[in-house]
GROMACS .gro file of C-alpha atoms in nm:
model
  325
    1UNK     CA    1 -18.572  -5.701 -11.252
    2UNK     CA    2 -18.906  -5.545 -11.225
    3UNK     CA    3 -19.204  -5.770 -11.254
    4UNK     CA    4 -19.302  -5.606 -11.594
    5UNK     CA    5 -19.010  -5.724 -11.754
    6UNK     CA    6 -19.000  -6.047 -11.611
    7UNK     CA    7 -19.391  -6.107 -11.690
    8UNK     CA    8 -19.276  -6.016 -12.077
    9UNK     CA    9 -18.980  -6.237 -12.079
   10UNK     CA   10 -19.262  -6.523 -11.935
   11UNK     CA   11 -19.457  -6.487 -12.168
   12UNK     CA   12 -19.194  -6.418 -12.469
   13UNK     CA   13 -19.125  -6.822 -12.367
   14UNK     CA   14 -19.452  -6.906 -12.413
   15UNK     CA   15 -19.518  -6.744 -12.745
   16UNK     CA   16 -19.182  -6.890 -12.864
   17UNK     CA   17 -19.241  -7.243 -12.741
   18UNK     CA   18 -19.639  -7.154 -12.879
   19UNK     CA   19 -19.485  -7.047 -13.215
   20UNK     CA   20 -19.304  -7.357 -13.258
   21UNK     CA   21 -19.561  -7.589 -13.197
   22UNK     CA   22 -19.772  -7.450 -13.466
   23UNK     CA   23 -19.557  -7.435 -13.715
   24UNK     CA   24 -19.495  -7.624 -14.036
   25UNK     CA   25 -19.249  -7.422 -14.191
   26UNK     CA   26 -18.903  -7.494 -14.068
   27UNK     CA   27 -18.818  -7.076 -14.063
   28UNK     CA   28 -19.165  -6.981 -13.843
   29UNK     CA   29 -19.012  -7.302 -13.622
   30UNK     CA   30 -18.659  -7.141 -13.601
   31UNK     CA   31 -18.827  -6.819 -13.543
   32UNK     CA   32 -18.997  -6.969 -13.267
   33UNK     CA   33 -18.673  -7.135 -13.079
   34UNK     CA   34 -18.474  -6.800 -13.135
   35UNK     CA   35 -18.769  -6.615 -12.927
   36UNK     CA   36 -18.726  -6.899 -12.672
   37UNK     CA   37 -18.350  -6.866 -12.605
   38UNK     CA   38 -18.348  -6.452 -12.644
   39UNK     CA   39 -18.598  -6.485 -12.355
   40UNK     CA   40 -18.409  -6.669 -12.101
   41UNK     CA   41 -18.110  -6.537 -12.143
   42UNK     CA   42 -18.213  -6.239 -11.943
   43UNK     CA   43 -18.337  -6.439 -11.720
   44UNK     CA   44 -18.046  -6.624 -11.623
   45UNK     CA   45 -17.821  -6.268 -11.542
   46UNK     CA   46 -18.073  -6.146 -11.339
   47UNK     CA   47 -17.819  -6.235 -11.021
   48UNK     CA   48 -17.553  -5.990 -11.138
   49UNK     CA   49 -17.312  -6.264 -11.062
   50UNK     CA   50 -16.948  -6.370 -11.226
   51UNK     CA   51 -17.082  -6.729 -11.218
   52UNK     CA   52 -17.426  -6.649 -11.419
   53UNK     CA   53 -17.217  -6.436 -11.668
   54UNK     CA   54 -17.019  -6.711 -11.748
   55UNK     CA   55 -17.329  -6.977 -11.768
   56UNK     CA   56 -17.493  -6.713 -11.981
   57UNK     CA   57 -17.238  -6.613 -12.224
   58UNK     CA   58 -17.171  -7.100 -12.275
   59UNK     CA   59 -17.553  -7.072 -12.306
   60UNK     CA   60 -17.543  -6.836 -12.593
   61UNK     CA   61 -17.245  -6.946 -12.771
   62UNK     CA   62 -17.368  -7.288 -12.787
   63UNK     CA   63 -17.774  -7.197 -12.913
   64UNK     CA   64 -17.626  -6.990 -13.161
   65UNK     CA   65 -17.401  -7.246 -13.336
   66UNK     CA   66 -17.719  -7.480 -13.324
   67UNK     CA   67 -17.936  -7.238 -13.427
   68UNK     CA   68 -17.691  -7.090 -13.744
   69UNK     CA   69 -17.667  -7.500 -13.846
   70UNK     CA   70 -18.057  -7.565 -13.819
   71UNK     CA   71 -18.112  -7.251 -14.002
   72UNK     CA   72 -17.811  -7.359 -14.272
   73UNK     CA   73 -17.945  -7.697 -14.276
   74UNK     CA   74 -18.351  -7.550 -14.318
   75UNK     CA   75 -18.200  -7.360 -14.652
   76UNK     CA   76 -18.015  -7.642 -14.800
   77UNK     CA   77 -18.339  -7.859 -14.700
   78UNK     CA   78 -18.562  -7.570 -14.917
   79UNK     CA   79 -18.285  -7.534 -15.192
   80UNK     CA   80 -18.320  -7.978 -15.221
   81UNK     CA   81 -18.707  -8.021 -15.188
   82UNK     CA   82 -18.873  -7.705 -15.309
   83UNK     CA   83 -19.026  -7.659 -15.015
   84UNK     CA   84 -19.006  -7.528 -14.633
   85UNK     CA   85 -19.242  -7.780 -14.496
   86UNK     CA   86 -19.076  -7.969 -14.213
   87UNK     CA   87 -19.227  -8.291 -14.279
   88UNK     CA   88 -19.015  -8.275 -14.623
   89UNK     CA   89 -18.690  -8.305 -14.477
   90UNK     CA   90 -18.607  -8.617 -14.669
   91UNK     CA   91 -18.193  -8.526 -14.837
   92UNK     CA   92 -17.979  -8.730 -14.572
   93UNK     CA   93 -17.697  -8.423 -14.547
   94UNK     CA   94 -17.958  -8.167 -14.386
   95UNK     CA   95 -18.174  -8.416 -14.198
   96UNK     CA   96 -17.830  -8.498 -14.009
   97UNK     CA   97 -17.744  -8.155 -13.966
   98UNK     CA   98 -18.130  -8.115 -13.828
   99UNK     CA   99 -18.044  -8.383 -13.644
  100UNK     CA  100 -17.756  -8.293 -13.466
  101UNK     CA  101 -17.836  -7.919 -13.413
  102UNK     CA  102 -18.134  -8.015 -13.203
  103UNK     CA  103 -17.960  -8.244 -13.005
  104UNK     CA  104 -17.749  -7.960 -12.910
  105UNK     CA  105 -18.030  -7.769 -12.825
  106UNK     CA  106 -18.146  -7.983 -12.616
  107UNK     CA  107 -17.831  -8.110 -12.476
  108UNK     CA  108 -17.813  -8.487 -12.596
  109UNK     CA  109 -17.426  -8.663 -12.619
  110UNK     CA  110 -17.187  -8.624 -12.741
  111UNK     CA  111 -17.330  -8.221 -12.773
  112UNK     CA  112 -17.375  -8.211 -12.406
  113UNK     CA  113 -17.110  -8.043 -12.247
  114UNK     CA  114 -17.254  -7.696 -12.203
  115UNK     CA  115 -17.516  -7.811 -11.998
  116UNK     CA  116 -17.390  -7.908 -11.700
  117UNK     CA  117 -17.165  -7.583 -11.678
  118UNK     CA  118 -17.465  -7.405 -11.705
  119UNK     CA  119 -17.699  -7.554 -11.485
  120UNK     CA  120 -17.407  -7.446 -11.226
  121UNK     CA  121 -17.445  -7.102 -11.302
  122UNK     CA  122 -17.770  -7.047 -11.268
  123UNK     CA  123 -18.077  -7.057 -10.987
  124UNK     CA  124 -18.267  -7.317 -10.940
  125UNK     CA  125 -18.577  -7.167 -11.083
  126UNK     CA  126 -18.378  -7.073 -11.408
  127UNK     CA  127 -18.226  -7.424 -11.426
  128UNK     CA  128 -18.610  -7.600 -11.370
  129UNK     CA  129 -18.705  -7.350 -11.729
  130UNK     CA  130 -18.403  -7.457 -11.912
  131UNK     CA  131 -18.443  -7.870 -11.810
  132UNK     CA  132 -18.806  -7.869 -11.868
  133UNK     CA  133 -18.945  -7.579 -12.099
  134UNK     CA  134 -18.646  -7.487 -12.318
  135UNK     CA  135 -18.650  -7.857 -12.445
  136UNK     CA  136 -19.029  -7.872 -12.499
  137UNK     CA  137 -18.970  -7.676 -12.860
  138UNK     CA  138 -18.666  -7.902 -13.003
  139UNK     CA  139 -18.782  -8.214 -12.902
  140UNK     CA  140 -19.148  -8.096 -13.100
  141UNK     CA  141 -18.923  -8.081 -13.405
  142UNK     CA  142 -18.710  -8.382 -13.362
  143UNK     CA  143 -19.036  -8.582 -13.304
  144UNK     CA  144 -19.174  -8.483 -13.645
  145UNK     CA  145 -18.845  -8.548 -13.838
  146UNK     CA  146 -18.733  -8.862 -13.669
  147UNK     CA  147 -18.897  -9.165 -13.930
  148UNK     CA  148 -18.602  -9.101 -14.129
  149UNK     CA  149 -18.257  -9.265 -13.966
  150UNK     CA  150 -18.330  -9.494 -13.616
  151UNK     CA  151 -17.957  -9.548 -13.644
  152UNK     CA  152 -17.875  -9.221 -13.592
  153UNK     CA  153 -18.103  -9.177 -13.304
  154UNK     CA  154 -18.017  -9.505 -13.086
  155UNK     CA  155 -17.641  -9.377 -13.121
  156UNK     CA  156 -17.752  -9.070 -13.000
  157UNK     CA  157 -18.009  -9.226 -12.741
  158UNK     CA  158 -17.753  -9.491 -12.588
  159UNK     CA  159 -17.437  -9.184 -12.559
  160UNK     CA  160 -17.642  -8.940 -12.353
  161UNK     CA  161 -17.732  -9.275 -12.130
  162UNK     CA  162 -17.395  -9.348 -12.096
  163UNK     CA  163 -17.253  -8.968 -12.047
  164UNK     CA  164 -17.562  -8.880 -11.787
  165UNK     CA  165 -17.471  -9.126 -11.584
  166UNK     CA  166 -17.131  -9.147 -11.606
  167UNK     CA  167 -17.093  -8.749 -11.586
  168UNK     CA  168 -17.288  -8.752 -11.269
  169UNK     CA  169 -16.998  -8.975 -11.073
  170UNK     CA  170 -16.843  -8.752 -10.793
  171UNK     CA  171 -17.078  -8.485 -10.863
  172UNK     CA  172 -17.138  -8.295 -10.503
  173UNK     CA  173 -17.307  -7.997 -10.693
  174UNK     CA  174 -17.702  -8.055 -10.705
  175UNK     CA  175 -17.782  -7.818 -11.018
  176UNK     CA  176 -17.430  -8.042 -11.246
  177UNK     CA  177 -17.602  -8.373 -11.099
  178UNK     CA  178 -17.952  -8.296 -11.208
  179UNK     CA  179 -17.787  -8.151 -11.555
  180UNK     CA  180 -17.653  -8.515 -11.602
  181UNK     CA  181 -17.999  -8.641 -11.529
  182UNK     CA  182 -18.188  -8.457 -11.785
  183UNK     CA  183 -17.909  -8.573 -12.070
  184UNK     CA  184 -17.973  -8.993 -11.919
  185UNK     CA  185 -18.335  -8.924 -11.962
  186UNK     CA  186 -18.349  -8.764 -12.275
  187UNK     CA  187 -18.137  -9.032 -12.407
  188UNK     CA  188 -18.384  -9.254 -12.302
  189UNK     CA  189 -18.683  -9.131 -12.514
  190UNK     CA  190 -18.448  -9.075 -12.819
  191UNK     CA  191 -18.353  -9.407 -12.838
  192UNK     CA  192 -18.726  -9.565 -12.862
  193UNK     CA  193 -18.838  -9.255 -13.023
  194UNK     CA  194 -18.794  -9.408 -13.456
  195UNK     CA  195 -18.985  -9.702 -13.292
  196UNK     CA  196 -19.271  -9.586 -13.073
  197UNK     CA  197 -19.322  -9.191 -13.028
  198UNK     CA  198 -19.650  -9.236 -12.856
  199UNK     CA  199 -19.429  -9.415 -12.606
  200UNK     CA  200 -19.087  -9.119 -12.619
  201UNK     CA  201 -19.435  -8.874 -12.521
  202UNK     CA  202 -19.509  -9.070 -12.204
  203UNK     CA  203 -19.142  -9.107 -12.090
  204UNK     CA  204 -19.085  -8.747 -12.176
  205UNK     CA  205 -19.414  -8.630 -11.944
  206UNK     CA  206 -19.294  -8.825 -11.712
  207UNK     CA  207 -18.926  -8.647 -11.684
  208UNK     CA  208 -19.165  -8.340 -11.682
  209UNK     CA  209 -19.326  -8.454 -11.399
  210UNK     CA  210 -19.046  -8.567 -11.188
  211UNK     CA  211 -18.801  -8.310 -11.261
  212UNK     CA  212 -19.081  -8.048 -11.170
  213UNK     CA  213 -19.128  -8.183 -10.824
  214UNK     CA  214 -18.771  -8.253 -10.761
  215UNK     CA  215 -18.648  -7.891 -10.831
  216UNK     CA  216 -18.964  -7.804 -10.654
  217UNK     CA  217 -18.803  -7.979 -10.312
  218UNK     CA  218 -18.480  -7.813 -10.340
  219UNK     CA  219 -18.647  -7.497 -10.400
  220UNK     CA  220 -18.822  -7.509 -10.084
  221UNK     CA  221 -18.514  -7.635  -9.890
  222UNK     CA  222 -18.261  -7.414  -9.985
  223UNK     CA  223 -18.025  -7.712 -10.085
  224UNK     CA  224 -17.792  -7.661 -10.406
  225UNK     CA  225 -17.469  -7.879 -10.201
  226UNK     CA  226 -17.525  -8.261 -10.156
  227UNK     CA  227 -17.381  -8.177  -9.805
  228UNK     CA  228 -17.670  -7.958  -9.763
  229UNK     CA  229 -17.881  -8.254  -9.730
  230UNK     CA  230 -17.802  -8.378  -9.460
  231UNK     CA  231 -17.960  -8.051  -9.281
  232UNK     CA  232 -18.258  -8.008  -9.498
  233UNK     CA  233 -18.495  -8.278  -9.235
  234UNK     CA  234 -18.465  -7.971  -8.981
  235UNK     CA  235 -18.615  -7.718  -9.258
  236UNK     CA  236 -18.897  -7.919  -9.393
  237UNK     CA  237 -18.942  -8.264  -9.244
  238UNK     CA  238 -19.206  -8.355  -9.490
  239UNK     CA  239 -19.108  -8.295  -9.848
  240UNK     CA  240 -18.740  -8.399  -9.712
  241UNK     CA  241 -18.936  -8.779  -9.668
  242UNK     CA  242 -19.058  -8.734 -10.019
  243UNK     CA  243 -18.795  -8.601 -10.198
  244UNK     CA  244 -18.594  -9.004 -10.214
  245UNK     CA  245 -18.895  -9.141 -10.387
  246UNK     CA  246 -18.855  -8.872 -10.667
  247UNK     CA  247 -18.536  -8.924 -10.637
  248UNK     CA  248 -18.558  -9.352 -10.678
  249UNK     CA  249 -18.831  -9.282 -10.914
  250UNK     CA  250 -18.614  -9.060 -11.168
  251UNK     CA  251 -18.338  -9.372 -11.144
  252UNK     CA  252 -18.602  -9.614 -11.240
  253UNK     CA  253 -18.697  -9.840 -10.976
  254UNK     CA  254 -18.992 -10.041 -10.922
  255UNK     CA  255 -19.295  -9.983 -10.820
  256UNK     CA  256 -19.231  -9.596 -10.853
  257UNK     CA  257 -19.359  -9.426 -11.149
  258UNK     CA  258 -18.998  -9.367 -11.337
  259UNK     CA  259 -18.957  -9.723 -11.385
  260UNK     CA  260 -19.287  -9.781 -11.581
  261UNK     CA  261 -19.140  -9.576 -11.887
  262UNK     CA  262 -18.819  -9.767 -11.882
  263UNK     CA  263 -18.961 -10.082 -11.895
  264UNK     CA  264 -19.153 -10.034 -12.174
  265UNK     CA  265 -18.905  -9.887 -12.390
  266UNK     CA  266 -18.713 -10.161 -12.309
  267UNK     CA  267 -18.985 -10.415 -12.363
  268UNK     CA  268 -19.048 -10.243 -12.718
  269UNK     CA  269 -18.690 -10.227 -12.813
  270UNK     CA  270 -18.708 -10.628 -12.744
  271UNK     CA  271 -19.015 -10.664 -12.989
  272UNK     CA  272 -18.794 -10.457 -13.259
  273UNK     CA  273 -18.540 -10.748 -13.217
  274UNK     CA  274 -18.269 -10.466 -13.088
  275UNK     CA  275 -18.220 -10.699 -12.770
  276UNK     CA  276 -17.833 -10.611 -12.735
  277UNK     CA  277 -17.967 -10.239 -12.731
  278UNK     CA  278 -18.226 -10.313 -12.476
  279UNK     CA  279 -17.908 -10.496 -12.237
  280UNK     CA  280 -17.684 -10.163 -12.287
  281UNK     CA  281 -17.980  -9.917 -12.203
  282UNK     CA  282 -18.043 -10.127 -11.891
  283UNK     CA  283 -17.682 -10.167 -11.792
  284UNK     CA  284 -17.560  -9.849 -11.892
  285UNK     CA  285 -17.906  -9.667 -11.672
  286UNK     CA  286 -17.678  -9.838 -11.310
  287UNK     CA  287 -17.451  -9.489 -11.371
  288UNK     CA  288 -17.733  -9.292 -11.351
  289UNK     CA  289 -17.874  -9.530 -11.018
  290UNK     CA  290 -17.609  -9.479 -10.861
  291UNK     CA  291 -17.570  -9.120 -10.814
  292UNK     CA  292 -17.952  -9.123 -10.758
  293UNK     CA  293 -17.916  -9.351 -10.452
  294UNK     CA  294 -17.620  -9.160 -10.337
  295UNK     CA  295 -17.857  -8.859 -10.303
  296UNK     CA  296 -18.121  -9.067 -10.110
  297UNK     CA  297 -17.854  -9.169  -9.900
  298UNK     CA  298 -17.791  -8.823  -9.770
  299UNK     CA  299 -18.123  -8.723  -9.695
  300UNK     CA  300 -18.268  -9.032  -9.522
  301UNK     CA  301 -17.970  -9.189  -9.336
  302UNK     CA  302 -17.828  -8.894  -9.192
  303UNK     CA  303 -18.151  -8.755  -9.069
  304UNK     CA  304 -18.170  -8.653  -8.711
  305UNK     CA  305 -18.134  -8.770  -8.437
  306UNK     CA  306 -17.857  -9.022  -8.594
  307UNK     CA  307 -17.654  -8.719  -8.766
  308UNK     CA  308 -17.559  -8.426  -8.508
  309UNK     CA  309 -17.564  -8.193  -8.801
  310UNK     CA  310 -17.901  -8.204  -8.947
  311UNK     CA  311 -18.059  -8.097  -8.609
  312UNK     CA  312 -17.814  -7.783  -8.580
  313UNK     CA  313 -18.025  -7.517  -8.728
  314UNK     CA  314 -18.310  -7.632  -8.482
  315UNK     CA  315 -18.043  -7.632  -8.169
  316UNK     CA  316 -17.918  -7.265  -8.289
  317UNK     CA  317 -18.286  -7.111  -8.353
  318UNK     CA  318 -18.334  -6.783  -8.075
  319UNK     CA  319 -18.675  -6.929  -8.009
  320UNK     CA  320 -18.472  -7.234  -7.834
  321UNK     CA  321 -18.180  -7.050  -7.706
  322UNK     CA  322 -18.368  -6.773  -7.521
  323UNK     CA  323 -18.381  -6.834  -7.139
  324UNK     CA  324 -18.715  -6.875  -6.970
  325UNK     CA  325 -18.845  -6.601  -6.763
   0.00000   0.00000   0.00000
């Protein structure tokens, strides 16, 4: 791909993501997304592989059905209210089918099950766009039309907590484990979002954050296998000793900065008298822990010199294999 067409496709995201931000007219928002998804998709061929054909061609069928049921559900909004303001989305029947078409845009349960089969597919750069900035546009327009039903969004909320962690069980593949991760989290800052959004914006910077450093460190090491940890200490030795507290972080444990988010959802859902939702969000978050701490395992206890392995590319390097003169 030469750099003038990627630097368009770059910037088509931008102006799509842009577009949507700005807009308060639901087809100038669906205008918006479409730019947004036509722009990535070339991005995620651009290794000529069988595996990113496949990821591409799930990717597409699934924004397209989500994008033909916002736009359905946009009309029959306009045909009800007069109007194509989004803020006016008030007939139950289309803000459900709003609703739920986001949610498979962004990948929340139980409309998740293209994203981890396309995280696989791609490269890790393509899979840090579509976790982080393809979501940035939905979630803008499921914040502004969520007063409506809180039902519908802790149902929504407490599914993708329980399908992100449990999908992430016997995971060995990094890019289907950090798919799983995204749909925990954004489950997460559904379920508070009728209740506080202020609050769904820090927890959802916060994912932003973490997610952007942690693809960052397997980026630099070269590690898409959860065997491939165990070797990463001999490649870089410091981000290696980071990369568990992102890792702890992004499960939520105290002091690190993932667990400040958590608690105060859960401390609002408690003031909102939802204390049996609060117990399930907590509960149901130990999936999501666990795969988390399985991660950290492989990086920190089988560093060298207690695992053979990790120290092998070091041992096989010319620079210590040549003889001295």
């Amino acid at each position: 791909m030469t750099p003038l067409i990627y630097s368009t496709l770059i910037i088509s995201l931008g102006i799509g993501t842009t577009l949507t931000f700005a807009s308060t007219h639901w087809y100038l928002a669906w205008m918006g997304i479409e730019i947004n998804t036509l722009a990535i998709i070339p991005l995620m061929t651009q290794s000529h592989s069988p595996r990113a054909t496949e990821a591409t061609t799930k990717y597409f069928f699934a924004q397209a059905t989500a994008s033909a049921t916002l736009l359905f559900a946009a009309t029959s909004n306009a045909f009800f209210t007069g109007g194509w303001d989004i803020l006016q989305t008030n007939n139950p029947l289309t803000y459900t089918l709003m609703t739920l078409a986001l949610a498979m845009k962004i990948g929340l349960a139980p409309l998740h099950s293209w994203m981890p089969e396309v995280m696989q597919g791609l490269t890790l750069l393509t899979g840090l766009i579509l976790s982080t900035w393809q979501k940035l546009a939905p979630f803008c327009l499921i914040y502004q039309i969520q007063p409506h039903s809180p039902n519908l969004f802790m149902a929504l909320g407490l599914l993708s907590i329980v399908a992100g962690g449990w999908g992430g069980f016997n995971q060995v593949q990094l890019r289907k484990i950090l798919a799983y991760s995204s749909i925990a989290h954004l489950g997460w800052m559904v379920l508070i979002l009728s209740f506080s959004p202020p609050l769904t914006l820090v927890a959802f910077a916060t994912y932003l954050m973490m997610t952007f450093s942690l693809f960052y460190s397997f980026m630099m090491t070269k590690t898409t296998h959860i065997n491939s940890l165990s070797t990463s200490w001999a490649k870089i030795p410091t981000l290696t000793a980071l990369t568990p507290l992102i890792l702890l972080s992004l499960g939520g444990l105290p002091p690190l900065t993932g667990f400040l988010p958590k608690w105060m959802i859960l401390q609002e859902l408690t003031k909102q008298d939802l204390a049996l939702v609060a117990v399930l969000a907590a509960l149901f978050s130990l999936f999501s822990l666990y795969f988390y701490l399985r991660l950290s395992y492989a990086m920190t206890l089988t560093m060298p010199p207690n695992n053979p392995a990790g120290a092998l590319p070091w041992r096989l390097s010319p620079t210590h294999n040549t003889l001295p003169p």
